[in-house]
PDB file of C-alpha atoms and ligand atoms in Angstrom:
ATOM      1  CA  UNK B   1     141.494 111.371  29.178  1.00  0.00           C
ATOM      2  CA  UNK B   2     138.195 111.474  27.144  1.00  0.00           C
ATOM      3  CA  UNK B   3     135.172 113.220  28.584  1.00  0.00           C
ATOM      4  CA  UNK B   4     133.003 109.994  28.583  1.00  0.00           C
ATOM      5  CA  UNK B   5     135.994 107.600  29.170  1.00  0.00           C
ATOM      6  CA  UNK B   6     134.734 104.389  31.230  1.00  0.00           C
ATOM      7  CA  UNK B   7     131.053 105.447  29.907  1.00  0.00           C
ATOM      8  CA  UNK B   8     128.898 103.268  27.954  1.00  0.00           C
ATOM      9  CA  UNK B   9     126.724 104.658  25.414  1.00  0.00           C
ATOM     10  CA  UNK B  10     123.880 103.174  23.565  1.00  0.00           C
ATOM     11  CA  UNK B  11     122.719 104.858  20.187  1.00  0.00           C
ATOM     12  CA  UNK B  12     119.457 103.855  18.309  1.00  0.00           C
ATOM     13  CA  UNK B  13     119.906 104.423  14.797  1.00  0.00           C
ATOM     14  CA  UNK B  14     124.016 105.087  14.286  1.00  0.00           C
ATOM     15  CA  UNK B  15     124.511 103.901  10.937  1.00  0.00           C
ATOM     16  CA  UNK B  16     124.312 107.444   9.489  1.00  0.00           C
ATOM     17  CA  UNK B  17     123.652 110.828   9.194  1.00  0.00           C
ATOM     18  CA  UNK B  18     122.768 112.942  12.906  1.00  0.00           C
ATOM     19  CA  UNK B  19     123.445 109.180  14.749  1.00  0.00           C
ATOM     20  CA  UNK B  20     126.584 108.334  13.083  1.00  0.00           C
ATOM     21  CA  UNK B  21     128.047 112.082  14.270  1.00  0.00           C
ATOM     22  CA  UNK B  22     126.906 111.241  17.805  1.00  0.00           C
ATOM     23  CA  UNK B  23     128.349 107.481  17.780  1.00  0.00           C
ATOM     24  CA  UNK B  24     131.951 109.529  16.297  1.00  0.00           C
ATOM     25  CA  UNK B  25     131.554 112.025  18.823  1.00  0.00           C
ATOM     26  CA  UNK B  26     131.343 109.919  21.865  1.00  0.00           C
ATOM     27  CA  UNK B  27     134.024 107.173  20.460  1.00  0.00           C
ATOM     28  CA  UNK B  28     136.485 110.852  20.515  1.00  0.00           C
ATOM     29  CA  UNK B  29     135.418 111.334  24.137  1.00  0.00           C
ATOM     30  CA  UNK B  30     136.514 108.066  24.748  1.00  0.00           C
ATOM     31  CA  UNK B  31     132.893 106.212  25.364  1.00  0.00           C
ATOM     32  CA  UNK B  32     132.640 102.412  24.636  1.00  0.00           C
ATOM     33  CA  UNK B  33     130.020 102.709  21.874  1.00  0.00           C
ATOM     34  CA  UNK B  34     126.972 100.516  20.892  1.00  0.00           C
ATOM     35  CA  UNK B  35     124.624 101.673  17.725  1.00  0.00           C
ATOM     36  CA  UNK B  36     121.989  99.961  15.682  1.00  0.00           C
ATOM     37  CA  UNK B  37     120.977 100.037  12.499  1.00  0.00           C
ATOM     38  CA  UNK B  38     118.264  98.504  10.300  1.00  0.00           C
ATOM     39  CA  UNK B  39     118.835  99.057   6.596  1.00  0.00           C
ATOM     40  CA  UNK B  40     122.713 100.443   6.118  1.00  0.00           C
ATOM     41  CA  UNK B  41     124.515  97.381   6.602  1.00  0.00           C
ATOM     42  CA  UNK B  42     127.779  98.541   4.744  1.00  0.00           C
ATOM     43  CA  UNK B  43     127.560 101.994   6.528  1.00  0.00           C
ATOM     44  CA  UNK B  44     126.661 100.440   9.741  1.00  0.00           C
ATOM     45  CA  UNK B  45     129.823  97.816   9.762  1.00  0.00           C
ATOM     46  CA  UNK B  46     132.475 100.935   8.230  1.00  0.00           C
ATOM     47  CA  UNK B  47     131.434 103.553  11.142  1.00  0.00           C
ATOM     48  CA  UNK B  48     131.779 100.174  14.166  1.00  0.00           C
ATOM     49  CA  UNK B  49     135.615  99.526  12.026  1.00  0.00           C
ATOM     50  CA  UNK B  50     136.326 103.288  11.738  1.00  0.00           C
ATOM     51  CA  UNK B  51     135.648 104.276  15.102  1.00  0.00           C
ATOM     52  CA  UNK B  52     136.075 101.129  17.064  1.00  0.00           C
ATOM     53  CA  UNK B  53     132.208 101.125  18.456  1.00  0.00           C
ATOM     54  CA  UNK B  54     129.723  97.930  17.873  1.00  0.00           C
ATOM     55  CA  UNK B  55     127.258  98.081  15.392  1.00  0.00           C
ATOM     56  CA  UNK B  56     123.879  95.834  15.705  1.00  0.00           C
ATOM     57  CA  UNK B  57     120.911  95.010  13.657  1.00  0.00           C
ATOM     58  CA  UNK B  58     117.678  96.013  15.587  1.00  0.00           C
ATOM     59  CA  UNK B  59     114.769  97.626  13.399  1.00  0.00           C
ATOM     60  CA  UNK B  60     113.121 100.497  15.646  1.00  0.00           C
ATOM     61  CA  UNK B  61     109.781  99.523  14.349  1.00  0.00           C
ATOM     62  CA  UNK B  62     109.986  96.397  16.084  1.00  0.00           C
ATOM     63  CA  UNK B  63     109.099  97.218  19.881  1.00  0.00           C
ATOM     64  CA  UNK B  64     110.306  94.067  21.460  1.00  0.00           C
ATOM     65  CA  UNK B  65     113.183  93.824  19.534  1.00  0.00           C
ATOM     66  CA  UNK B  66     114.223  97.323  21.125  1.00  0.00           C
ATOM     67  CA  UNK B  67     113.546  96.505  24.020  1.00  0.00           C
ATOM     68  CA  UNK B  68     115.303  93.298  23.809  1.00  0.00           C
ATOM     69  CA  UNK B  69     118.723  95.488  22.538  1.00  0.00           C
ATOM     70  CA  UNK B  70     118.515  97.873  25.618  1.00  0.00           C
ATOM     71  CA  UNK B  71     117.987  95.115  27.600  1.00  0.00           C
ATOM     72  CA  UNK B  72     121.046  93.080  26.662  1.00  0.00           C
ATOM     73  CA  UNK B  73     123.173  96.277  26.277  1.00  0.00           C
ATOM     74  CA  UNK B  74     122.080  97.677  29.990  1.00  0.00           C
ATOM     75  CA  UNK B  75     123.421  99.061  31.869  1.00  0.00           C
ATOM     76  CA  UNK B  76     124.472 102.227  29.335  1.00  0.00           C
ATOM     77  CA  UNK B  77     124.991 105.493  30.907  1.00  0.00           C
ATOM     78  CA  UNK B  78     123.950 107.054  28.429  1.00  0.00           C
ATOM     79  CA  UNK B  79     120.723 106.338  25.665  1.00  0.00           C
ATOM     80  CA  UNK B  80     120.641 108.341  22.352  1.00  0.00           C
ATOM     81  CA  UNK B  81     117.581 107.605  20.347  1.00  0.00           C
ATOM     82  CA  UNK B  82     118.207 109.209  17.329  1.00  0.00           C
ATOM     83  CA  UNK B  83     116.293 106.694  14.325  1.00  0.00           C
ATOM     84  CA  UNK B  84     113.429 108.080  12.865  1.00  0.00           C
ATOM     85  CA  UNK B  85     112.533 109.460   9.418  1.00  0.00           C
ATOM     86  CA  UNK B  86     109.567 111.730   7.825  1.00  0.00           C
ATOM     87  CA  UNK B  87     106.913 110.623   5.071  1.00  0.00           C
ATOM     88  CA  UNK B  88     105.648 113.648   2.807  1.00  0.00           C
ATOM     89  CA  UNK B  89     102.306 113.619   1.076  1.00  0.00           C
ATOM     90  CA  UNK B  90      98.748 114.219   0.854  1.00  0.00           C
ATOM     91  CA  UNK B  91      97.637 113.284   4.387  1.00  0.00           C
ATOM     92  CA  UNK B  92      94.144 112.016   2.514  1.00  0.00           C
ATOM     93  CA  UNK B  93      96.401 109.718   0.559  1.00  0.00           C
ATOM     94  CA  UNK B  94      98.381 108.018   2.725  1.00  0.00           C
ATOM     95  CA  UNK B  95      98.674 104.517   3.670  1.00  0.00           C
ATOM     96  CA  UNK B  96      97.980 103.786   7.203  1.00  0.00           C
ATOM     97  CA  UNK B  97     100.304 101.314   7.832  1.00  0.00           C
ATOM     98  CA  UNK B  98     102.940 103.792   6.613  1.00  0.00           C
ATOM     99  CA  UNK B  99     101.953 106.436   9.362  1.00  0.00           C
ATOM    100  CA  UNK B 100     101.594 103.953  11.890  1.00  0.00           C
ATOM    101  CA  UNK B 101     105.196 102.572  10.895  1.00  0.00           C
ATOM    102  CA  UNK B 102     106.486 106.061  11.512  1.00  0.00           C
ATOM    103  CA  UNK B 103     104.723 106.347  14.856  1.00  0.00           C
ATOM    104  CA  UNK B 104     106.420 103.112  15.611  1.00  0.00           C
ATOM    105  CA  UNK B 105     109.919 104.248  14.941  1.00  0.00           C
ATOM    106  CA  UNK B 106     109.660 107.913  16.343  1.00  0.00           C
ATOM    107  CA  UNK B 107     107.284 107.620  19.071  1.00  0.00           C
ATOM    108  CA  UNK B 108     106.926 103.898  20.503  1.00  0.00           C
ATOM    109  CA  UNK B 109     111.220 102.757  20.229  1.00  0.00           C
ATOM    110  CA  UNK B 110     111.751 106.503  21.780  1.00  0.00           C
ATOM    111  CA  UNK B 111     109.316 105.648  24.639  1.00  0.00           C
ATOM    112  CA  UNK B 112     109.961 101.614  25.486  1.00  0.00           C
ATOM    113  CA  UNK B 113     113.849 102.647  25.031  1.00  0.00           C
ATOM    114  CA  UNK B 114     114.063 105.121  27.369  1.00  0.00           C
ATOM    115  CA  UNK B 115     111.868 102.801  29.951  1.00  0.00           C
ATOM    116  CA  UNK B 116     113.903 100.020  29.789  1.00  0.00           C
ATOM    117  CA  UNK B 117     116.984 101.930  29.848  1.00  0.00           C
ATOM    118  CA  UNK B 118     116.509 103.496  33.008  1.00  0.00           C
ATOM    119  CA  UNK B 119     115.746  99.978  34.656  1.00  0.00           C
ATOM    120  CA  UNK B 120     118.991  99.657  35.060  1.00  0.00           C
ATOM    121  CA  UNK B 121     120.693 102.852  34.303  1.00  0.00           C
ATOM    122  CA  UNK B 122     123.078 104.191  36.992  1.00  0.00           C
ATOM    123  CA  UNK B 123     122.002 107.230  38.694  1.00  0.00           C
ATOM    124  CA  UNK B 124     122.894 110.039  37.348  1.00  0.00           C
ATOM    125  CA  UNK B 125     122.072 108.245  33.699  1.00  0.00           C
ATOM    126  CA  UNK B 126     121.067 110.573  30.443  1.00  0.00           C
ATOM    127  CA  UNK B 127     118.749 109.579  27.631  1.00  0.00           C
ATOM    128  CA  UNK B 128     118.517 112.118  25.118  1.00  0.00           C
ATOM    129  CA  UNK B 129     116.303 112.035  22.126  1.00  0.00           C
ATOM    130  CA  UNK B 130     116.391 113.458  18.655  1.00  0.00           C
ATOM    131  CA  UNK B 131     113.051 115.496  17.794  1.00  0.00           C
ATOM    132  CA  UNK B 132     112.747 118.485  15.580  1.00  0.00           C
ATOM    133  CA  UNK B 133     111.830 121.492  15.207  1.00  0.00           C
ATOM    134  CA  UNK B 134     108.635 120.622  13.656  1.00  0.00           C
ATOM    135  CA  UNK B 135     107.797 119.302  17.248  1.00  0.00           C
ATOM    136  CA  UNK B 136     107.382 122.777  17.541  1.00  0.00           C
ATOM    137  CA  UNK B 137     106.515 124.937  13.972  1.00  0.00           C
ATOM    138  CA  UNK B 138     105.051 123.503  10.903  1.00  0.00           C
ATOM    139  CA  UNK B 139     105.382 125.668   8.243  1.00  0.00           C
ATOM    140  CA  UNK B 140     104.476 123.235   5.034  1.00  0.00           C
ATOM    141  CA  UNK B 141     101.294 120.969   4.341  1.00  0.00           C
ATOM    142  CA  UNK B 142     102.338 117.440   4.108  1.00  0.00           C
ATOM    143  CA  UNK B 143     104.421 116.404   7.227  1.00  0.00           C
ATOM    144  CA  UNK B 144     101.451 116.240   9.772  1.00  0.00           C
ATOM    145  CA  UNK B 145     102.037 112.713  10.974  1.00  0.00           C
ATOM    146  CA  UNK B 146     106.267 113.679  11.313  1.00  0.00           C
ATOM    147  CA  UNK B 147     105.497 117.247  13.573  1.00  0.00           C
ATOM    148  CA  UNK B 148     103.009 114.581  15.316  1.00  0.00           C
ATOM    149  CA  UNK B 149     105.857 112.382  16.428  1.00  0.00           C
ATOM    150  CA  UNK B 150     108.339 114.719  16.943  1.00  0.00           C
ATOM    151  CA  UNK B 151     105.647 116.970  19.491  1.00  0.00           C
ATOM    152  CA  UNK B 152     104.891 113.613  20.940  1.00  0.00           C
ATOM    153  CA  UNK B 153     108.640 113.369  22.809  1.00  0.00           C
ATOM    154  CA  UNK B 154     108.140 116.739  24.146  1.00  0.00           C
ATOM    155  CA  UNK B 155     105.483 115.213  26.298  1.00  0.00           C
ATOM    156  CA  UNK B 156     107.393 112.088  27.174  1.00  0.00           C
ATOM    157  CA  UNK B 157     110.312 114.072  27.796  1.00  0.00           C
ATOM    158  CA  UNK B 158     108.198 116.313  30.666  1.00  0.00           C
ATOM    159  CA  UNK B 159     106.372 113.368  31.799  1.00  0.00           C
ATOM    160  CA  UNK B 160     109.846 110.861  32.139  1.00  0.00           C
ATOM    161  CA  UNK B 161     111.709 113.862  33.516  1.00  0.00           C
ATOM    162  CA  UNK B 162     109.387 113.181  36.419  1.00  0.00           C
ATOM    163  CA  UNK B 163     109.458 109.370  36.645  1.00  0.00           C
ATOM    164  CA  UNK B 164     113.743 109.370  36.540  1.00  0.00           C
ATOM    165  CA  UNK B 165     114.040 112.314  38.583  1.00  0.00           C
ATOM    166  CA  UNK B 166     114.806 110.909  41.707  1.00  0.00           C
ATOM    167  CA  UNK B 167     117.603 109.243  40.650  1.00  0.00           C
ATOM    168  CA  UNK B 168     119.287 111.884  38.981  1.00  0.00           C
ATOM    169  CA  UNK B 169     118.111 110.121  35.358  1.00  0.00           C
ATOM    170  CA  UNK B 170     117.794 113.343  32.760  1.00  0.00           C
ATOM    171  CA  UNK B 171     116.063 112.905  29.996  1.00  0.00           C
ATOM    172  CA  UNK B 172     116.028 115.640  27.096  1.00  0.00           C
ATOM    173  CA  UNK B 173     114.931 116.304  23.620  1.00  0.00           C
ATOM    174  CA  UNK B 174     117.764 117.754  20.806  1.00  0.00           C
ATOM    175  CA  UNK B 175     115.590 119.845  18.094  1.00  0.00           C
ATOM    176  CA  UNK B 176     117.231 120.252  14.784  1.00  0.00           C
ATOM    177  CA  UNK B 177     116.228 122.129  11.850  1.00  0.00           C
ATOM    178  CA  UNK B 178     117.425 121.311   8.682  1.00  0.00           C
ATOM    179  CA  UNK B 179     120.841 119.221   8.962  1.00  0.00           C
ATOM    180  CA  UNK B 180     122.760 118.024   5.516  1.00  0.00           C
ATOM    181  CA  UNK B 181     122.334 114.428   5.704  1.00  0.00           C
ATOM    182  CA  UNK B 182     120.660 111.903   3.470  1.00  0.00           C
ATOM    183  CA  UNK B 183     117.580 113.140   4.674  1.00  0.00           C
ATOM    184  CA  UNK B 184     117.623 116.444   4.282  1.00  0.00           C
ATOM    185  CA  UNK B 185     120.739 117.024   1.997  1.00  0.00           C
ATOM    186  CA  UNK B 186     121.579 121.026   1.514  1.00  0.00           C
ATOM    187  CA  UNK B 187     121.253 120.227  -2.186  1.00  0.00           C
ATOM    188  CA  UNK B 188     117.923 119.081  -2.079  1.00  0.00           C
ATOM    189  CA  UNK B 189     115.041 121.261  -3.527  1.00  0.00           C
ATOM    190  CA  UNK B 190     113.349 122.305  -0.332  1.00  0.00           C
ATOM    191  CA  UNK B 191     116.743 124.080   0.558  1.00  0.00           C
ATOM    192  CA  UNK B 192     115.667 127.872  -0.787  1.00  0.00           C
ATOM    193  CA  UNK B 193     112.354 127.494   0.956  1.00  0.00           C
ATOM    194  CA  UNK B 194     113.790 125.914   4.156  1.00  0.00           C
ATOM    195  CA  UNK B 195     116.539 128.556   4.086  1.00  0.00           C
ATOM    196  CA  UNK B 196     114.083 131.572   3.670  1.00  0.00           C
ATOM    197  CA  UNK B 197     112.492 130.604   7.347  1.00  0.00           C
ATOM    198  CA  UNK B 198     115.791 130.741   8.649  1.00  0.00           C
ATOM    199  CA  UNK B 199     117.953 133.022  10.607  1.00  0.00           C
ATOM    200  CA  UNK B 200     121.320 131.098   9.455  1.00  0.00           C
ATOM    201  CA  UNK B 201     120.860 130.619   6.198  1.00  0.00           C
ATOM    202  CA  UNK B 202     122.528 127.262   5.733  1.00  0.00           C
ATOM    203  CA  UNK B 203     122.168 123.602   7.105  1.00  0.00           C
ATOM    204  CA  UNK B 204     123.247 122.357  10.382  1.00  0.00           C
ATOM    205  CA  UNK B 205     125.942 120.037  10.410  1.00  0.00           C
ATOM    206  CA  UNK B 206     125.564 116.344  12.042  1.00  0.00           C
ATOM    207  CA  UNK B 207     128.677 116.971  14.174  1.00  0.00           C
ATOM    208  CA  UNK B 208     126.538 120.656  15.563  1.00  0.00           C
ATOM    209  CA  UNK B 209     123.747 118.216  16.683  1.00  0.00           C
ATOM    210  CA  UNK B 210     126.453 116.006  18.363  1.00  0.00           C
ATOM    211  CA  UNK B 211     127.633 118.689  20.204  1.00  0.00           C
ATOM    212  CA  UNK B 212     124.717 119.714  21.511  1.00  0.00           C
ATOM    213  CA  UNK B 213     123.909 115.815  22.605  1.00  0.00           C
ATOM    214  CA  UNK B 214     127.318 115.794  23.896  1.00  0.00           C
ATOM    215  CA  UNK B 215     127.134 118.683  26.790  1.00  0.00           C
ATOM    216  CA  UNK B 216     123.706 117.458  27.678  1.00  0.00           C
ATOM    217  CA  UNK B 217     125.547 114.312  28.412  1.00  0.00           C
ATOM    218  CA  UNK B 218     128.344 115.554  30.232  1.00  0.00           C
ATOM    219  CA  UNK B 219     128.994 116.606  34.116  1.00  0.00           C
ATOM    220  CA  UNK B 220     127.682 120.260  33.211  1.00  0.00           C
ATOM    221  CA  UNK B 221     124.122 119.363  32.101  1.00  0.00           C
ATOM    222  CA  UNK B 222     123.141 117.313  35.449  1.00  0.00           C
ATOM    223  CA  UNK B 223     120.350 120.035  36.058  1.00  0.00           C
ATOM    224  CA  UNK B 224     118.543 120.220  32.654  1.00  0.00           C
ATOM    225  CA  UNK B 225     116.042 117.620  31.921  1.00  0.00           C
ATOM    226  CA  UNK B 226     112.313 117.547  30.874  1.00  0.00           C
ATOM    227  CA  UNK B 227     113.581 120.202  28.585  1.00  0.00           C
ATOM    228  CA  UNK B 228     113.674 120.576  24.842  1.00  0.00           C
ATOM    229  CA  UNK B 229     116.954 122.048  23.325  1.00  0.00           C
ATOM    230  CA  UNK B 230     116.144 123.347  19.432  1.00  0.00           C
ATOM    231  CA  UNK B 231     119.074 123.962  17.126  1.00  0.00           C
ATOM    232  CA  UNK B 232     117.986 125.633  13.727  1.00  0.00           C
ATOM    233  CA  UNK B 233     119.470 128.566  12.767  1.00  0.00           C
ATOM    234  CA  UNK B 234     116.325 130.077  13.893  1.00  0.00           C
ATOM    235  CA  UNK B 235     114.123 128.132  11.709  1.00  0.00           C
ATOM    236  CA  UNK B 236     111.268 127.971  14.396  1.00  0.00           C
ATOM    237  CA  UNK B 237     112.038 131.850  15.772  1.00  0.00           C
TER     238      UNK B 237
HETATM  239  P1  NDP W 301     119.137 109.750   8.005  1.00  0.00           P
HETATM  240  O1  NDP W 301     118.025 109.188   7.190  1.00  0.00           O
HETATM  241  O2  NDP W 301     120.284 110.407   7.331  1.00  0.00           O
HETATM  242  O3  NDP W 301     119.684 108.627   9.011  1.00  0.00           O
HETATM  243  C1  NDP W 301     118.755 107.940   9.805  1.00  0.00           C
HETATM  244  C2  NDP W 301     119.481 107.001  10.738  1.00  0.00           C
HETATM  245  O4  NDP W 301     118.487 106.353  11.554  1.00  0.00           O
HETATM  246  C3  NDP W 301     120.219 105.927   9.979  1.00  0.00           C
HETATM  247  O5  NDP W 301     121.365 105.557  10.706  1.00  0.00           O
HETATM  248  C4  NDP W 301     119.192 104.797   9.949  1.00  0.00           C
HETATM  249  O6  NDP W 301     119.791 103.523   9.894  1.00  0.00           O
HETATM  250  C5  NDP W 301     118.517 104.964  11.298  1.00  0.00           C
HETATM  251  N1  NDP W 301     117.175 104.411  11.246  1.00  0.00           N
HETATM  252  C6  NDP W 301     116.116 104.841  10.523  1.00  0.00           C
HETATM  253  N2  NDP W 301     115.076 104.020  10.685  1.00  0.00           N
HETATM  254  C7  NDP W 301     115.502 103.035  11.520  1.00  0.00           C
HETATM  255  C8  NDP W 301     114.892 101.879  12.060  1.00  0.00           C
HETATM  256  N3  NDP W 301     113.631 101.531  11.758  1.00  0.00           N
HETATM  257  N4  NDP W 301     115.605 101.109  12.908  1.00  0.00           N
HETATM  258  C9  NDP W 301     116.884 101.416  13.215  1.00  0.00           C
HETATM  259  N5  NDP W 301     117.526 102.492  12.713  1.00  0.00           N
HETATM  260  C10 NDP W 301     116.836 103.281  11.874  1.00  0.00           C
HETATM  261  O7  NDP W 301     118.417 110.787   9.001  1.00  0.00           O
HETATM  262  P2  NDP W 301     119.011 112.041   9.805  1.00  0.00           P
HETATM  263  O8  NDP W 301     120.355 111.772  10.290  1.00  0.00           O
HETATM  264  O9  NDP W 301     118.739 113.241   9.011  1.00  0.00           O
HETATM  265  O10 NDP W 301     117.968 112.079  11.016  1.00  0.00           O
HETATM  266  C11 NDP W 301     118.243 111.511  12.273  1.00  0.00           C
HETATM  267  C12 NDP W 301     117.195 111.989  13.266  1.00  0.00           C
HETATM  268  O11 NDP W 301     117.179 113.411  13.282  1.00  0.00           O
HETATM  269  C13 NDP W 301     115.772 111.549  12.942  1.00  0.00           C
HETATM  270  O12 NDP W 301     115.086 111.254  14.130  1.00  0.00           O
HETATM  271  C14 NDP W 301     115.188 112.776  12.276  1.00  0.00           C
HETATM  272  O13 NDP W 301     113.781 112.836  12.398  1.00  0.00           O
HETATM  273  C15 NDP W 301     115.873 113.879  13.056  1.00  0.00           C
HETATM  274  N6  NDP W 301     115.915 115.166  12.379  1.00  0.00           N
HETATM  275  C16 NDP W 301     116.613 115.325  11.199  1.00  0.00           C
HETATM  276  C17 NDP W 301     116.626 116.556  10.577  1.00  0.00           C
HETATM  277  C18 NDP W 301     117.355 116.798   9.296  1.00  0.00           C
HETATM  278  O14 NDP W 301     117.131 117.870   8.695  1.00  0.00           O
HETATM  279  N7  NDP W 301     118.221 115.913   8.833  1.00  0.00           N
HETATM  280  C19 NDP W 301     115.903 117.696  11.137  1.00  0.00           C
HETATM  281  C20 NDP W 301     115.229 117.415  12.368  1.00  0.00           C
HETATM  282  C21 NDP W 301     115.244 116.195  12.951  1.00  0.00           C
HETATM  283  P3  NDP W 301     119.684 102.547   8.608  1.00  0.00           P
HETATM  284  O15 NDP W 301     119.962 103.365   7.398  1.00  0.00           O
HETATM  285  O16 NDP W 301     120.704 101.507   8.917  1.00  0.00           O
HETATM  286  O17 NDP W 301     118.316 101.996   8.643  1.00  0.00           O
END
């Protein structure tokens, strides 16, 4: 029997890359699986056939649309938000909508998901969210409004920890470095630079980062919460 058998697990952002891991992850552990998606329709309906999970359309930037989804999917047991995505450039350049799309998607689903998620989360619930490293270390010009939303959860994380507490609700932020996905593909041209920061000179994996989600969702993680869990190959040491 499955770790997470007779669990229900919601995962924001599945479709792909880090989130797709987690949703094939928890489907192994025998978890009846719900993800979203917003722009990888093909990818999105292939993981739900592969792995037997449901796959729904629900664009992070739209708050009362998440909401609405964690509504209608409660009560989960568990609540992965893992969508979100980085802009690059000249911070003087940029247009505003575009940063406050990203702070939409990283920051505002994270926090409104989590809320309505414990409403009627069982005790002894887990919502886990994907940072990053750069919540923590910075080390190139051009990413300011990205390290801003990923330090952002650290705060929510402390500040929820407190709220859900009492009911034996964790709540927990996963910090990758650089994993090999679309995103961030090992072949990309930041990979010599991003490598030379790093302990481990290679890219995660998605299916590391679902590990680490995994135990922090499991019986042996009860204990941890308001805590931030980086996993970089030492790219922030
Ligand atoms: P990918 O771009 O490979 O995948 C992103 C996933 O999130 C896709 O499934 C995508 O779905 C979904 N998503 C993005 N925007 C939205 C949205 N508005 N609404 C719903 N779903 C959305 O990214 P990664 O797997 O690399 O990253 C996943 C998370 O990990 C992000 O939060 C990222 O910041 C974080 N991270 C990644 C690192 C890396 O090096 N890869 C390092 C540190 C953190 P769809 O395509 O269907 O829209």
């Amino acid at each position: 029997m499955g770790l997470f058998e007779g669990k229900s697990v919601l995962v924001l952002g599945g479709s792909r890359g880090i989130g797709a891991a987690i949703v094939r992850r928890f489907r192994a552990d025998g978890a009846q699986v719900t993800f979203t998606y917003a722009g990888s329709h093909e990818a999105a309906q292939q993981l739900a056939a592969e792995t037997g999970s449901t796959a729904v359309l629900t664009d992070s930037a739209d708050r009362d649309a998440v909401i609405a989804r964690v509504r209608d999917s409660s009560p989960v047991d568990v609540l992965v938000v893992n969508a979100g995505f980085a802009l690059f450039g000249d911070a003087l350049e940029q247009d505003p909508d575009a940063i406050d799309r990203l702070f939409r998607v990283n920051v505002h689903a994270p926090y409104h998901a989590s809320v309505e998620a414990a409403r009627q989360m069982p005790n002894g619930g887990r919502i886990i969210v994907i940072g990053s490293v750069n919540g923590d270390r910075m080390p190139v010009p051009g990413m300011a409004s990205y390290a801003l939303s990923k330090s952002a959860l650290q705060g929510m994380a402390r500040g929820l920890a407190r709220d859900f507490g009492p009911r034996g609700i964790t709540i927990n932020i996963v910090q990758p470095g650089p994993i090999d996905t679309d995103a961030n593909p090992e072949g990309g041209p930041m990979r010599d630079l991003m490598h030379s920061f790093m302990a481990i000179k290679r890219h995660g994996r998605p299916e590391e980062v679902a590990g680490m989600v995994a135990w922090l969702a499991g019986p042996e993680a009860g204990f941890v919460t308001g805590a931030m869990h980086t996993i970089d190959g030492a790219f922030g040491a």
